[in-house]
GROMACS .gro file of C-alpha atoms in nm:
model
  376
    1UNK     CA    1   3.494 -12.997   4.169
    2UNK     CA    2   3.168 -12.946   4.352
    3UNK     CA    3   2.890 -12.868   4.108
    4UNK     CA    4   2.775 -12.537   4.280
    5UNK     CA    5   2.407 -12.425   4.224
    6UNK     CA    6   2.427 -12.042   4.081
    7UNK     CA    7   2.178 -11.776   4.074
    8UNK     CA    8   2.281 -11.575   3.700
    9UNK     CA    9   2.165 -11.313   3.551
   10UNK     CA   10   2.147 -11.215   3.166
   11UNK     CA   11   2.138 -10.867   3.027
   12UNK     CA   12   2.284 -10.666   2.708
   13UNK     CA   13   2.039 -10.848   2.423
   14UNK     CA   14   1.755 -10.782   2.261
   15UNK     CA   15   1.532 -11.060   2.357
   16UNK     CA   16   1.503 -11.445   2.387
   17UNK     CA   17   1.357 -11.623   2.268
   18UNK     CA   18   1.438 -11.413   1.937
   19UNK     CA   19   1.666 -11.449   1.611
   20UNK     CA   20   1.709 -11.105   1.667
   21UNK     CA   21   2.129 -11.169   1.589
   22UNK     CA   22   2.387 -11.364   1.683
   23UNK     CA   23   2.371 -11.268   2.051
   24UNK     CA   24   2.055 -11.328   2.136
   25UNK     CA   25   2.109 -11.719   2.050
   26UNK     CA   26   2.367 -11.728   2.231
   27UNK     CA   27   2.240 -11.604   2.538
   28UNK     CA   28   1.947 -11.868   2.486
   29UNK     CA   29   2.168 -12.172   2.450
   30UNK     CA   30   2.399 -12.043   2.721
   31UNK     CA   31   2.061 -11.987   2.950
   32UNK     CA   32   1.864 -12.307   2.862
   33UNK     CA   33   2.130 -12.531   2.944
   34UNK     CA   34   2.271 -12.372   3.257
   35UNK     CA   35   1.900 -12.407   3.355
   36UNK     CA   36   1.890 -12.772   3.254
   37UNK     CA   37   2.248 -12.871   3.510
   38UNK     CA   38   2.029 -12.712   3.767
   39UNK     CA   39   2.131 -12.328   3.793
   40UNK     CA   40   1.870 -12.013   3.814
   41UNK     CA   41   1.913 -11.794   3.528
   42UNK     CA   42   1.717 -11.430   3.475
   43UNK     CA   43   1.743 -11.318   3.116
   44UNK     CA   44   1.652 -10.901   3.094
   45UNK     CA   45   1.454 -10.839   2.825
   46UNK     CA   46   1.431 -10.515   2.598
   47UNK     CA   47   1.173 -10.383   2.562
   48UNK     CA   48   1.003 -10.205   2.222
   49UNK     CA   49   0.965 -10.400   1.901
   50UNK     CA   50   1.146 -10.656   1.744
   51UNK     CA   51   1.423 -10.491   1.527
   52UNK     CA   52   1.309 -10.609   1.224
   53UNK     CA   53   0.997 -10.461   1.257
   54UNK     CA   54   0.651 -10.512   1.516
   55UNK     CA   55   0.527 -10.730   1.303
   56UNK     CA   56   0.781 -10.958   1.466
   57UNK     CA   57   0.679 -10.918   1.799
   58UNK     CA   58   0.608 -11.178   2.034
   59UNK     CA   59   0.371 -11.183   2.329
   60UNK     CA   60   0.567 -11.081   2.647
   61UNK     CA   61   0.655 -11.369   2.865
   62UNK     CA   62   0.755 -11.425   3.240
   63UNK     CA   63   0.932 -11.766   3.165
   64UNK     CA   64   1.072 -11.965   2.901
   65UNK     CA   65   1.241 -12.335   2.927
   66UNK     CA   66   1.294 -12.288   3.294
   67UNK     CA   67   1.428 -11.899   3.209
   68UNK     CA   68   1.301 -11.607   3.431
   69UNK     CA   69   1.244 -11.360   3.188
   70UNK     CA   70   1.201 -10.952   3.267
   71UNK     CA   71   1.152 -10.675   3.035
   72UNK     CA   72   1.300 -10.347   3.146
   73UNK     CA   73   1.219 -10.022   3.055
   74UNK     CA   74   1.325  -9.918   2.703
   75UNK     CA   75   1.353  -9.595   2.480
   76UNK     CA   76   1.259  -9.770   2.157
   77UNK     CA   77   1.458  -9.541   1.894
   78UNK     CA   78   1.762  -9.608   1.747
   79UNK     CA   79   2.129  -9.543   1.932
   80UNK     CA   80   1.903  -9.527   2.265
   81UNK     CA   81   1.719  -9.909   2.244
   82UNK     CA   82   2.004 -10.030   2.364
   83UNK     CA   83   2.178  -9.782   2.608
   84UNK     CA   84   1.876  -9.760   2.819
   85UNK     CA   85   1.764 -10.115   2.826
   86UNK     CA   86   2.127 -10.222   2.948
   87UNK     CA   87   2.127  -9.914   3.208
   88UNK     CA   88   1.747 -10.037   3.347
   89UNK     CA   89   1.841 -10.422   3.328
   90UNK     CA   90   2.192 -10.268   3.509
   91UNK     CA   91   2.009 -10.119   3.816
   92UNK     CA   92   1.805 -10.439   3.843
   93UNK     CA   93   2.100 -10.662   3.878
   94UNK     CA   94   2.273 -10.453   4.098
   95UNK     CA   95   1.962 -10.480   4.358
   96UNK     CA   96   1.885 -10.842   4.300
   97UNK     CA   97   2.022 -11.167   4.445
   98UNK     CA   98   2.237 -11.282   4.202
   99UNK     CA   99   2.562 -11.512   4.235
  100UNK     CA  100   2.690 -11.369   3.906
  101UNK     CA  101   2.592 -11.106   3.626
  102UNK     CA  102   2.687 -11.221   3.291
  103UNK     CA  103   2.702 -10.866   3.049
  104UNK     CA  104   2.720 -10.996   2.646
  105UNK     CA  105   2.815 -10.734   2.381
  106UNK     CA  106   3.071 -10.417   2.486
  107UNK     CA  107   2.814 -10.126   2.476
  108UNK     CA  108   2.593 -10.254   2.786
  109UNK     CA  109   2.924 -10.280   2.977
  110UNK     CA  110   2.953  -9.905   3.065
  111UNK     CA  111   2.707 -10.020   3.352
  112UNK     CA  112   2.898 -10.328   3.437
  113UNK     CA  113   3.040 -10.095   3.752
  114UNK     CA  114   2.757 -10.073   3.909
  115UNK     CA  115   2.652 -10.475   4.028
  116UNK     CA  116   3.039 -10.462   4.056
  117UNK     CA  117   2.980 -10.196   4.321
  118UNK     CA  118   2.744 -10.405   4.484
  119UNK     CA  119   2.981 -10.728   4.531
  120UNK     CA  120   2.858 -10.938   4.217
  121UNK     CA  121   3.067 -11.143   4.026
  122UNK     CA  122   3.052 -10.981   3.658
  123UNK     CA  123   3.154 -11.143   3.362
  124UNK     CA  124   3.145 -10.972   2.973
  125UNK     CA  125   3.169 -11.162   2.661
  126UNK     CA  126   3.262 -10.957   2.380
  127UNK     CA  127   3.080 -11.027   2.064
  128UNK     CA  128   3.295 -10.817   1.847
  129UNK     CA  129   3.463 -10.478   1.835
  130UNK     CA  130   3.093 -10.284   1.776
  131UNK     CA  131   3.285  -9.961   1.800
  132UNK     CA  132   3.407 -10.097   1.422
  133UNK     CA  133   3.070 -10.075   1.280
  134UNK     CA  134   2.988  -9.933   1.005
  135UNK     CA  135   2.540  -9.856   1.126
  136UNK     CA  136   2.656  -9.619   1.446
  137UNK     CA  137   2.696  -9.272   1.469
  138UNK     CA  138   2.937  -9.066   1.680
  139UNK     CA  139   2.737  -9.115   2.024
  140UNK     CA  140   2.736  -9.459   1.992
  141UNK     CA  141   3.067  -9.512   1.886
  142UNK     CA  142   3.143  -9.320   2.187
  143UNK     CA  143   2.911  -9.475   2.465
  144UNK     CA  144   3.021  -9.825   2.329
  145UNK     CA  145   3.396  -9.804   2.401
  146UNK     CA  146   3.308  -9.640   2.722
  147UNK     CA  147   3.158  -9.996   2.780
  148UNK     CA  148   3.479 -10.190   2.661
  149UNK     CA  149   3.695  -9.970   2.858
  150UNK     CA  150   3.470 -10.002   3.174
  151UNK     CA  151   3.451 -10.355   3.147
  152UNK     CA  152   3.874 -10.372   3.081
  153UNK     CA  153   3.924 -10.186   3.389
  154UNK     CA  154   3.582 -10.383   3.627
  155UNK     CA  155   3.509 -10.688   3.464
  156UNK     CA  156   3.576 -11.002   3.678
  157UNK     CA  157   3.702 -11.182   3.361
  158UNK     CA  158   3.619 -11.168   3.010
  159UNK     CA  159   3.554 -11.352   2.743
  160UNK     CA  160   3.626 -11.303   2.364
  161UNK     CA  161   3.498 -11.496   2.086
  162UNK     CA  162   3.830 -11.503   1.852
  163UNK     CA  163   4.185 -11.507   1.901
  164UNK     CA  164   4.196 -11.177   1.684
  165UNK     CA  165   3.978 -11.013   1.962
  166UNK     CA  166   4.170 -11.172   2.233
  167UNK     CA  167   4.511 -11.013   2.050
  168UNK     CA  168   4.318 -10.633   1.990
  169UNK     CA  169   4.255 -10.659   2.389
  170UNK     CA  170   4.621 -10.785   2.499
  171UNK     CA  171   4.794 -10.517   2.289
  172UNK     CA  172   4.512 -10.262   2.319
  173UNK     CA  173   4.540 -10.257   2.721
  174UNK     CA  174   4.741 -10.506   2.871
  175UNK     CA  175   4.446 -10.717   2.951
  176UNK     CA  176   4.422 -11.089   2.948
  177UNK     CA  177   4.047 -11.237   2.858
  178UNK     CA  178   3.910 -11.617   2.821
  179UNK     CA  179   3.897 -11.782   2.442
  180UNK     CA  180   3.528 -11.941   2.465
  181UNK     CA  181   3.399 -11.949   2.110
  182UNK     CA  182   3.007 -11.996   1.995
  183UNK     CA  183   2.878 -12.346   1.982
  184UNK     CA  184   2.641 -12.529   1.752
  185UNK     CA  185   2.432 -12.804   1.758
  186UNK     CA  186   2.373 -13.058   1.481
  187UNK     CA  187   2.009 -12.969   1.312
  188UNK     CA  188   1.764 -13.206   1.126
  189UNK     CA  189   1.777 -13.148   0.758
  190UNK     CA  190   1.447 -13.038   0.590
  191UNK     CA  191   1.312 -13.092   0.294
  192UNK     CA  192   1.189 -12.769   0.035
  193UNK     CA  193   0.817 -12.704   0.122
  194UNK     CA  194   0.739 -12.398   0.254
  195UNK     CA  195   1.049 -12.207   0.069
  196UNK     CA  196   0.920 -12.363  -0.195
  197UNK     CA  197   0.525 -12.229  -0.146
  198UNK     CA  198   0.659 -11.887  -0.067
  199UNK     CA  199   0.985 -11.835  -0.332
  200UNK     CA  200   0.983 -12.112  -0.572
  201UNK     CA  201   1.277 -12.263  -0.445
  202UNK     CA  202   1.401 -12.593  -0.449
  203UNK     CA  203   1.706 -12.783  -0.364
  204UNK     CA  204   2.031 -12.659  -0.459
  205UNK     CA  205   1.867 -12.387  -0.670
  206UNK     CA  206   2.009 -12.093  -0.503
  207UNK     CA  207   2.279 -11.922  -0.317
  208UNK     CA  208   2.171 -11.850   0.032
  209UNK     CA  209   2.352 -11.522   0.267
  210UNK     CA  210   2.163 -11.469   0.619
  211UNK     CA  211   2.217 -11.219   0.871
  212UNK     CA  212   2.176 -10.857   0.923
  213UNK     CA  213   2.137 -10.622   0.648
  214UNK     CA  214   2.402 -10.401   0.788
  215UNK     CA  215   2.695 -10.251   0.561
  216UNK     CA  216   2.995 -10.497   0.750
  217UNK     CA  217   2.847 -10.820   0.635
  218UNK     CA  218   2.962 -10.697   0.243
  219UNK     CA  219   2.651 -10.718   0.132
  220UNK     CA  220   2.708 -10.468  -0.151
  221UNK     CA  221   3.028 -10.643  -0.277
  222UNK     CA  222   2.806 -11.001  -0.293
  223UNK     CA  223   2.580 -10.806  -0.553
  224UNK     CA  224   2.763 -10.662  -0.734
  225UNK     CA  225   2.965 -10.979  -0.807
  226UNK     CA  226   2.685 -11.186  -0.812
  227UNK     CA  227   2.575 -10.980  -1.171
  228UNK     CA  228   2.868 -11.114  -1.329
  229UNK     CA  229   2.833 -11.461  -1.234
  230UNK     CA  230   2.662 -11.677  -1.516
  231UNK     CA  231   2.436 -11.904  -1.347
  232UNK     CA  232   2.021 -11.945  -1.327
  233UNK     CA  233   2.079 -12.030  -0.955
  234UNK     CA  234   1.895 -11.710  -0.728
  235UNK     CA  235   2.065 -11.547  -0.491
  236UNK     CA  236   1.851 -11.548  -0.180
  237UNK     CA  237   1.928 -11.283   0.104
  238UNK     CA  238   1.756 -11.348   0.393
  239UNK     CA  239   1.759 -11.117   0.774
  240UNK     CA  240   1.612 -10.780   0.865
  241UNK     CA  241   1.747 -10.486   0.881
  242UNK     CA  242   1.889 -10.375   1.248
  243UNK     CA  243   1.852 -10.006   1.259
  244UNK     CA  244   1.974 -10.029   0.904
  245UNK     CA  245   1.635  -9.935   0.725
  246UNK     CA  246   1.859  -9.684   0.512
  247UNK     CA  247   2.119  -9.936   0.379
  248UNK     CA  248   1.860 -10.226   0.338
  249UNK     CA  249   1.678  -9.968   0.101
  250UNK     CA  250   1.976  -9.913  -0.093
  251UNK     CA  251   2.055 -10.286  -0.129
  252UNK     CA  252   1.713 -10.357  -0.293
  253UNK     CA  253   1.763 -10.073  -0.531
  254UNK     CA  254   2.075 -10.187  -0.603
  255UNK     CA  255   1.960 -10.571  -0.663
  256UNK     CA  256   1.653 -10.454  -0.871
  257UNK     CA  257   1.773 -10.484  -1.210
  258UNK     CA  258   1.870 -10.873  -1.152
  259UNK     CA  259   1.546 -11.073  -1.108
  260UNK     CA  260   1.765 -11.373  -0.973
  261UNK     CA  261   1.814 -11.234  -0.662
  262UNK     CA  262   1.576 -11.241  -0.347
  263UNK     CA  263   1.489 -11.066  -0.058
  264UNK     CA  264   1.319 -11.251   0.213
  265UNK     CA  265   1.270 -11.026   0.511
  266UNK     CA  266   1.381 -11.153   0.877
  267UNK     CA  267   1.358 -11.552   0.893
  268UNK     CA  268   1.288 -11.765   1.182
  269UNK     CA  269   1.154 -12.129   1.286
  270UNK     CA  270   1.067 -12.398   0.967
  271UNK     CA  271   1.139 -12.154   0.662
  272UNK     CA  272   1.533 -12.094   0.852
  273UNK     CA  273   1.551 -12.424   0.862
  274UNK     CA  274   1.467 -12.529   0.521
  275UNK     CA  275   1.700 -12.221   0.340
  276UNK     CA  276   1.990 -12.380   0.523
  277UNK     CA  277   1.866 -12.733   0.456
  278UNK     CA  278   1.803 -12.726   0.072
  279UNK     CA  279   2.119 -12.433  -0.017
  280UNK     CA  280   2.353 -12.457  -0.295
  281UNK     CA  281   2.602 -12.222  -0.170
  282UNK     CA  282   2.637 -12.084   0.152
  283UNK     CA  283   2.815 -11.686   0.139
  284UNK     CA  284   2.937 -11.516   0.382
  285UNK     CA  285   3.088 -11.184   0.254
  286UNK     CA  286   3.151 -11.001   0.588
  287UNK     CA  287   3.406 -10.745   0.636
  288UNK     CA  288   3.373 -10.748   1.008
  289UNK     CA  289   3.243 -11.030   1.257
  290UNK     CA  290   3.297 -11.178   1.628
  291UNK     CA  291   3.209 -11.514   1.602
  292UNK     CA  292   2.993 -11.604   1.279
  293UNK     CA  293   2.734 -11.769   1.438
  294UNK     CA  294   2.522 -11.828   1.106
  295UNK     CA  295   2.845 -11.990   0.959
  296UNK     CA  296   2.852 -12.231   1.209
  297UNK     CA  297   2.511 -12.289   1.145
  298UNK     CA  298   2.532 -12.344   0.747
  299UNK     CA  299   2.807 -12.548   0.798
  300UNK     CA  300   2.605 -12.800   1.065
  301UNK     CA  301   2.344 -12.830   0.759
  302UNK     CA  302   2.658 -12.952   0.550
  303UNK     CA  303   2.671 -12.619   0.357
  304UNK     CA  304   2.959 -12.552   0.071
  305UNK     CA  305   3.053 -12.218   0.237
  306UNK     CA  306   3.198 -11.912   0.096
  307UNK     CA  307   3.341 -11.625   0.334
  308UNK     CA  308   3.546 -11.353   0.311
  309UNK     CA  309   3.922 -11.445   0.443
  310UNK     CA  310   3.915 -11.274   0.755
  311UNK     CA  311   4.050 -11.412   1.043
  312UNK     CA  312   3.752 -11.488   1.224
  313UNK     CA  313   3.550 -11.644   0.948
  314UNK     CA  314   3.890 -11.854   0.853
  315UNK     CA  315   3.979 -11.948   1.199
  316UNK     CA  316   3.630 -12.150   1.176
  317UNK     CA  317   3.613 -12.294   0.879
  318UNK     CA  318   4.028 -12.419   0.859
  319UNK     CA  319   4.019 -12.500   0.502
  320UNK     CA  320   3.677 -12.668   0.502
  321UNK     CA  321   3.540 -12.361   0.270
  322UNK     CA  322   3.606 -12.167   0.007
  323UNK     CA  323   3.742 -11.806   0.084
  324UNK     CA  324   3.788 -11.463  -0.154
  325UNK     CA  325   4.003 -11.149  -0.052
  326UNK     CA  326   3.798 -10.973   0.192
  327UNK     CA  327   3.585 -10.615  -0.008
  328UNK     CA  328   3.724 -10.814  -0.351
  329UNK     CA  329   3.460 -10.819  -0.591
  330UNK     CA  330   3.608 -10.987  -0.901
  331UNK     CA  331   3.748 -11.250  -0.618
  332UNK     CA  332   3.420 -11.308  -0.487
  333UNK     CA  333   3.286 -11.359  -0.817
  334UNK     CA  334   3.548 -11.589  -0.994
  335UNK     CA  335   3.474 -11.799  -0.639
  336UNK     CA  336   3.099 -11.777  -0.691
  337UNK     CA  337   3.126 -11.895  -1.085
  338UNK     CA  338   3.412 -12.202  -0.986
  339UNK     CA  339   3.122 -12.338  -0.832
  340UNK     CA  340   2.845 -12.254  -0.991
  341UNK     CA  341   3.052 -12.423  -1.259
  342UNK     CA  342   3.141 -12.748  -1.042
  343UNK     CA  343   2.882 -12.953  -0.906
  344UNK     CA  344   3.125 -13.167  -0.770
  345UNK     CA  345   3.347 -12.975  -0.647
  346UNK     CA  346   3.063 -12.809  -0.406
  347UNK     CA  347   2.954 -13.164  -0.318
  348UNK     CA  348   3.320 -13.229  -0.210
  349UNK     CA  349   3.286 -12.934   0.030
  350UNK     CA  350   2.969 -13.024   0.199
  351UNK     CA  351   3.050 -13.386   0.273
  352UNK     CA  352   3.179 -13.421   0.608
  353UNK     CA  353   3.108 -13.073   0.660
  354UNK     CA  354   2.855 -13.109   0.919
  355UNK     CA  355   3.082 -13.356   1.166
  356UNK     CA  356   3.340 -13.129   1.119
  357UNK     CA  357   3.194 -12.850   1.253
  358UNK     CA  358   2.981 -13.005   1.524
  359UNK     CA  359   3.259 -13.162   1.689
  360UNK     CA  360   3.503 -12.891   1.667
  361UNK     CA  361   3.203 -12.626   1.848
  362UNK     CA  362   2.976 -12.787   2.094
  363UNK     CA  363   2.757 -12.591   2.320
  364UNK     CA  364   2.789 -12.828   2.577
  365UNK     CA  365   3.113 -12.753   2.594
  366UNK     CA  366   3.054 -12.354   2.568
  367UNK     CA  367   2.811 -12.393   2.895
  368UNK     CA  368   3.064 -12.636   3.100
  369UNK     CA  369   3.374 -12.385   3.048
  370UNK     CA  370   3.138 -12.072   3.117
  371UNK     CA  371   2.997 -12.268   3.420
  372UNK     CA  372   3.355 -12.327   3.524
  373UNK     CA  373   3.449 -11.933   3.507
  374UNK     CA  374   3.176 -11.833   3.704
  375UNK     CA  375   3.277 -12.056   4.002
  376UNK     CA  376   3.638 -11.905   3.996
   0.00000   0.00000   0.00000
């Protein structure tokens, strides 16, 4: 096949570079590399403040790795951030010379018709259900399946990070979409220093969860069953709240009797790094997900994992972690104290777990296949 030169554009994010969520690594990865084989890529920015707070924000730029970045104009306030940044970033595209329009996430889809309309090539890569979520109201709920229905019935092709997504959209309406899951890439282990200067942790001395603070990633049920586990290990949750301030209030009250358990804010760079590098435990208690990007992640440090036995997490991990009944506290906990209890046991989980992973979700791959669905 002739390697064909394409002019893409990026929109339905927050922001790259960011750690915003899983999405907005993926769009980098996808972006960077695309850029690297030799393709144009325009990534639409939000604008407003980072979601985890201003103090977050980064100086606005025009390019990054090779990326043409733009920042549309944004509402920043909750349930309208992202409508109106994917409706300005839509109108752009539509106007602009672009080969293809790549749309991630199903809310920002409702304007998927429009660069349709003007003869563009539009792909949508669906996340995860986001109607399911727990953190939107009626509106939202609303204006987001508007978006998966638009980009059902307008959507060149699309692509779905898990073969439970891919089933919900077969039996939902008849419509076939693309199996491309998340890749990873293998990450230099770091040594306890600065998790160490800022939370007196070392090696192996804690249980680490990271992602959003919202309710789906069972967040309350690790808690709770973390106060009956009998161990001097800390509990360390680390992410920002997105447009969750409510529920990340009530999880601190909630952990506030229990001195073993941390809250570190939204995490990014070195100190990310070194929680994944120097964990005991990695837990992820979700009730919902697409693709668990920060799985993949704890795994490619050589993590013991613990998730919830949802399809999507289990699909990942095929037996190379140990899962509970998904919302089951006691079965959450009894997991938590087995290993606690059984050094070896946890060692026997993180040995190999790093080549496992790697090789089973490359990015490289991600970006060839994606490449190869543009050019259809």
């Amino acid at each position: 096949m002739v390697n064909i030169k394409m002019k893409v554009a990026m929109l339905g994010y927050k922001r790259i570079p960011s750690r915003e969520g899983g999405i907005e690594v993926v769009v980098e990865e996808l972006s960077t590399q695309m850029v690297a084989l030799g393709n144009e890529v325009t990534c639409y920015n939000r604008g407003g403040h980072h979601v985890s707070g201003k103090e977050f924000d980064r100086s606005s730029l025009k390019e990054y790795k090779g990326i043409q970045l733009k920042t549309v104009p944004t509402i920043n306030k909750r349930g309208l951030a992202a409508m109106t940044a994917s409706v300005s970033a839509a109108v752009c595209v539509a106007f602009g010379r672009y080969d293809v329009v790549h749309f991630h996430a199903e809310g920002p889809c409702a304007m998927l018709w429009l660069p349709k309309l003007f003869g563009k090539r539009c792909i949508a890569t669906v996340h995860g259900l986001d109607h399911q979520r727990a953190k939107w109201g009626r509106f939202a709920k609303w204006y987001i399946m508007t978006g998966e229905k638009v980009a059902v019935k307008y959507a060149n092709e699309i692509i779905v990070l898990s073969k439970g997504v891919q089933d919900y959209f077969w039996d939902t309406y008849s419509r076939e979409t693309i199996f491309i899951p998340n890749g990873v890439n293998r990450p230099q282990i770091l040594d306890a220093e600065l998790i160490t200067e800022k939370f007196n942790l070392i090696k192996d001395s804690y249980i680490l969860f990271l992602g959003r603070l919202v309710p789906e990633k069972g967040l309350r049920y690790l808690i709770e069953a973390f106060w009956e586990v009998e161990t001097d290990k800390k509990l360390v949750i680390a992410g920002g709240s997105s447009d969750t301030d409510v529920f990340a209030n009530e999880l601190k009250s909630l952990a506030d009797h229990d001195e073993r358990i941390i809250f570190t804010g939204f995490v990014q760079g070195k100190l990310l790094e070194e929680l994944y590098s120097n964990a005991y435990i990695y837990t992820l208690p979700s009730d919902l997900e697409g693709m668990p990007l920060s799985l993949l992640e704890a795994m490619s440090y050589g993590n013991c994992c613990v998730t919830s036995d949802i399809p999507e997490c289990t699909d990942v991990v095929e037996g190379k972690a140990v899962t509970f009944a998904k919302s089951n506290v006691t079965d959450l906990k009894d997991k938590l104290q087995m290993l606690c209890d059984d050094e070896k046991l946890v060692q026997k989980y993180k040995y190999g777990a790093t080549d496992f992973i790697c090789s089973k979700y490359s990015w490289n791959d991600v970006v060839h296949r994606t490449l190869e669905l543009y050019r259809k």
